[in-house]
Amino acid sequence: MKFNITFDRDEDGVWIVECPAIPGCVSQGETREQALDNIREAIALCLEVRAEKGLPLTIETQQIEVAA
């Protein structure tokens, strides 16, 4: 499965990565690569837990355009 993820950095320079399609699926890493590895693991675990609980695996996400 393919998922969109977001990257951000906190005030200490730690990479924060999130999968918007899976509620609560967030991870972090000292480097971008470490954060990417960690979110892959987090996604797999979140999907497993959601399946065990009978929840939908993902929620709907959509891109929209906003004038700025």
JSON list of C-alpha atoms in Angstrom, two decimals:
[
{"chain": "A", "resi": 1, "resn": "MET", "atom": "CA", "xyz": [0.00, 0.00, 0.00]},
{"chain": "A", "resi": 2, "resn": "LYS", "atom": "CA", "xyz": [1.12, 3.56, -0.64]},
{"chain": "A", "resi": 3, "resn": "PHE", "atom": "CA", "xyz": [0.44, 6.43, 1.76]},
{"chain": "A", "resi": 4, "resn": "ASN", "atom": "CA", "xyz": [1.05, 10.16, 1.74]},
{"chain": "A", "resi": 5, "resn": "ILE", "atom": "CA", "xyz": [3.06, 11.36, 4.72]},
{"chain": "A", "resi": 6, "resn": "THR", "atom": "CA", "xyz": [4.03, 14.77, 6.05]},
{"chain": "A", "resi": 7, "resn": "PHE", "atom": "CA", "xyz": [7.41, 15.85, 7.40]},
{"chain": "A", "resi": 8, "resn": "ASP", "atom": "CA", "xyz": [8.05, 18.68, 9.85]},
{"chain": "A", "resi": 9, "resn": "ARG", "atom": "CA", "xyz": [10.84, 19.60, 12.24]},
{"chain": "A", "resi": 10, "resn": "ASP", "atom": "CA", "xyz": [10.39, 20.60, 15.85]},
{"chain": "A", "resi": 11, "resn": "GLU", "atom": "CA", "xyz": [12.31, 23.30, 17.70]},
{"chain": "A", "resi": 12, "resn": "ASP", "atom": "CA", "xyz": [15.08, 20.81, 18.52]},
{"chain": "A", "resi": 13, "resn": "GLY", "atom": "CA", "xyz": [15.51, 19.74, 14.89]},
{"chain": "A", "resi": 14, "resn": "VAL", "atom": "CA", "xyz": [13.81, 16.35, 15.33]},
{"chain": "A", "resi": 15, "resn": "TRP", "atom": "CA", "xyz": [11.90, 15.18, 12.26]},
{"chain": "A", "resi": 16, "resn": "ILE", "atom": "CA", "xyz": [8.20, 14.61, 12.93]},
{"chain": "A", "resi": 17, "resn": "VAL", "atom": "CA", "xyz": [6.38, 12.50, 10.36]},
{"chain": "A", "resi": 18, "resn": "GLU", "atom": "CA", "xyz": [2.66, 11.74, 10.15]},
{"chain": "A", "resi": 19, "resn": "CYS", "atom": "CA", "xyz": [0.35, 9.66, 7.98]},
{"chain": "A", "resi": 20, "resn": "PRO", "atom": "CA", "xyz": [-2.85, 11.74, 7.65]},
{"chain": "A", "resi": 21, "resn": "ALA", "atom": "CA", "xyz": [-4.87, 8.79, 6.32]},
{"chain": "A", "resi": 22, "resn": "ILE", "atom": "CA", "xyz": [-4.43, 6.89, 9.60]},
{"chain": "A", "resi": 23, "resn": "PRO", "atom": "CA", "xyz": [-5.61, 8.78, 12.68]},
{"chain": "A", "resi": 24, "resn": "GLY", "atom": "CA", "xyz": [-2.91, 9.02, 15.35]},
{"chain": "A", "resi": 25, "resn": "CYS", "atom": "CA", "xyz": [-0.19, 7.54, 13.16]},
{"chain": "A", "resi": 26, "resn": "VAL", "atom": "CA", "xyz": [2.79, 9.75, 14.00]},
{"chain": "A", "resi": 27, "resn": "SER", "atom": "CA", "xyz": [6.48, 9.04, 14.48]},
{"chain": "A", "resi": 28, "resn": "GLN", "atom": "CA", "xyz": [9.79, 10.88, 14.63]},
{"chain": "A", "resi": 29, "resn": "GLY", "atom": "CA", "xyz": [13.50, 10.51, 14.06]},
{"chain": "A", "resi": 30, "resn": "GLU", "atom": "CA", "xyz": [16.79, 12.32, 14.53]},
{"chain": "A", "resi": 31, "resn": "THR", "atom": "CA", "xyz": [17.29, 12.25, 10.74]},
{"chain": "A", "resi": 32, "resn": "ARG", "atom": "CA", "xyz": [14.81, 12.36, 7.88]},
{"chain": "A", "resi": 33, "resn": "GLU", "atom": "CA", "xyz": [15.78, 8.81, 6.91]},
{"chain": "A", "resi": 34, "resn": "GLN", "atom": "CA", "xyz": [15.27, 7.52, 10.46]},
{"chain": "A", "resi": 35, "resn": "ALA", "atom": "CA", "xyz": [11.88, 9.24, 10.63]},
{"chain": "A", "resi": 36, "resn": "LEU", "atom": "CA", "xyz": [10.91, 7.62, 7.32]},
{"chain": "A", "resi": 37, "resn": "ASP", "atom": "CA", "xyz": [11.90, 4.16, 8.58]},
{"chain": "A", "resi": 38, "resn": "ASN", "atom": "CA", "xyz": [10.00, 4.78, 11.81]},
{"chain": "A", "resi": 39, "resn": "ILE", "atom": "CA", "xyz": [6.78, 5.89, 10.08]},
{"chain": "A", "resi": 40, "resn": "ARG", "atom": "CA", "xyz": [6.86, 2.78, 7.89]},
{"chain": "A", "resi": 41, "resn": "GLU", "atom": "CA", "xyz": [6.89, 0.67, 11.04]},
{"chain": "A", "resi": 42, "resn": "ALA", "atom": "CA", "xyz": [4.22, 2.86, 12.68]},
{"chain": "A", "resi": 43, "resn": "ILE", "atom": "CA", "xyz": [1.94, 2.56, 9.64]},
{"chain": "A", "resi": 44, "resn": "ALA", "atom": "CA", "xyz": [2.23, -1.23, 9.64]},
{"chain": "A", "resi": 45, "resn": "LEU", "atom": "CA", "xyz": [1.45, -1.41, 13.36]},
{"chain": "A", "resi": 46, "resn": "CYS", "atom": "CA", "xyz": [-1.45, 1.05, 13.12]},
{"chain": "A", "resi": 47, "resn": "LEU", "atom": "CA", "xyz": [-2.98, -0.93, 10.26]},
{"chain": "A", "resi": 48, "resn": "GLU", "atom": "CA", "xyz": [-2.64, -4.13, 12.27]},
{"chain": "A", "resi": 49, "resn": "VAL", "atom": "CA", "xyz": [-4.34, -2.64, 15.34]},
{"chain": "A", "resi": 50, "resn": "ARG", "atom": "CA", "xyz": [-7.13, -1.05, 13.29]},
{"chain": "A", "resi": 51, "resn": "ALA", "atom": "CA", "xyz": [-7.79, -4.40, 11.56]},
{"chain": "A", "resi": 52, "resn": "GLU", "atom": "CA", "xyz": [-7.87, -6.24, 14.90]},
{"chain": "A", "resi": 53, "resn": "LYS", "atom": "CA", "xyz": [-10.40, -3.72, 16.25]},
{"chain": "A", "resi": 54, "resn": "GLY", "atom": "CA", "xyz": [-12.55, -3.95, 13.13]},
{"chain": "A", "resi": 55, "resn": "LEU", "atom": "CA", "xyz": [-11.95, -0.29, 12.26]},
{"chain": "A", "resi": 56, "resn": "PRO", "atom": "CA", "xyz": [-11.57, 0.97, 8.70]},
{"chain": "A", "resi": 57, "resn": "LEU", "atom": "CA", "xyz": [-7.87, 0.84, 7.85]},
{"chain": "A", "resi": 58, "resn": "THR", "atom": "CA", "xyz": [-7.77, 4.45, 6.69]},
{"chain": "A", "resi": 59, "resn": "ILE", "atom": "CA", "xyz": [-9.88, 7.56, 6.59]},
{"chain": "A", "resi": 60, "resn": "GLU", "atom": "CA", "xyz": [-10.51, 9.61, 3.48]},
{"chain": "A", "resi": 61, "resn": "THR", "atom": "CA", "xyz": [-8.09, 12.41, 2.70]},
{"chain": "A", "resi": 62, "resn": "GLN", "atom": "CA", "xyz": [-8.27, 14.91, -0.11]},
{"chain": "A", "resi": 63, "resn": "GLN", "atom": "CA", "xyz": [-6.20, 17.77, -1.46]},
{"chain": "A", "resi": 64, "resn": "ILE", "atom": "CA", "xyz": [-7.93, 21.12, -1.87]},
{"chain": "A", "resi": 65, "resn": "GLU", "atom": "CA", "xyz": [-6.78, 24.42, -3.27]},
{"chain": "A", "resi": 66, "resn": "VAL", "atom": "CA", "xyz": [-6.87, 27.55, -1.13]},
{"chain": "A", "resi": 67, "resn": "ALA", "atom": "CA", "xyz": [-5.97, 31.02, -2.36]},
{"chain": "A", "resi": 68, "resn": "ALA", "atom": "CA", "xyz": [-3.22, 32.48, -0.21]}
]
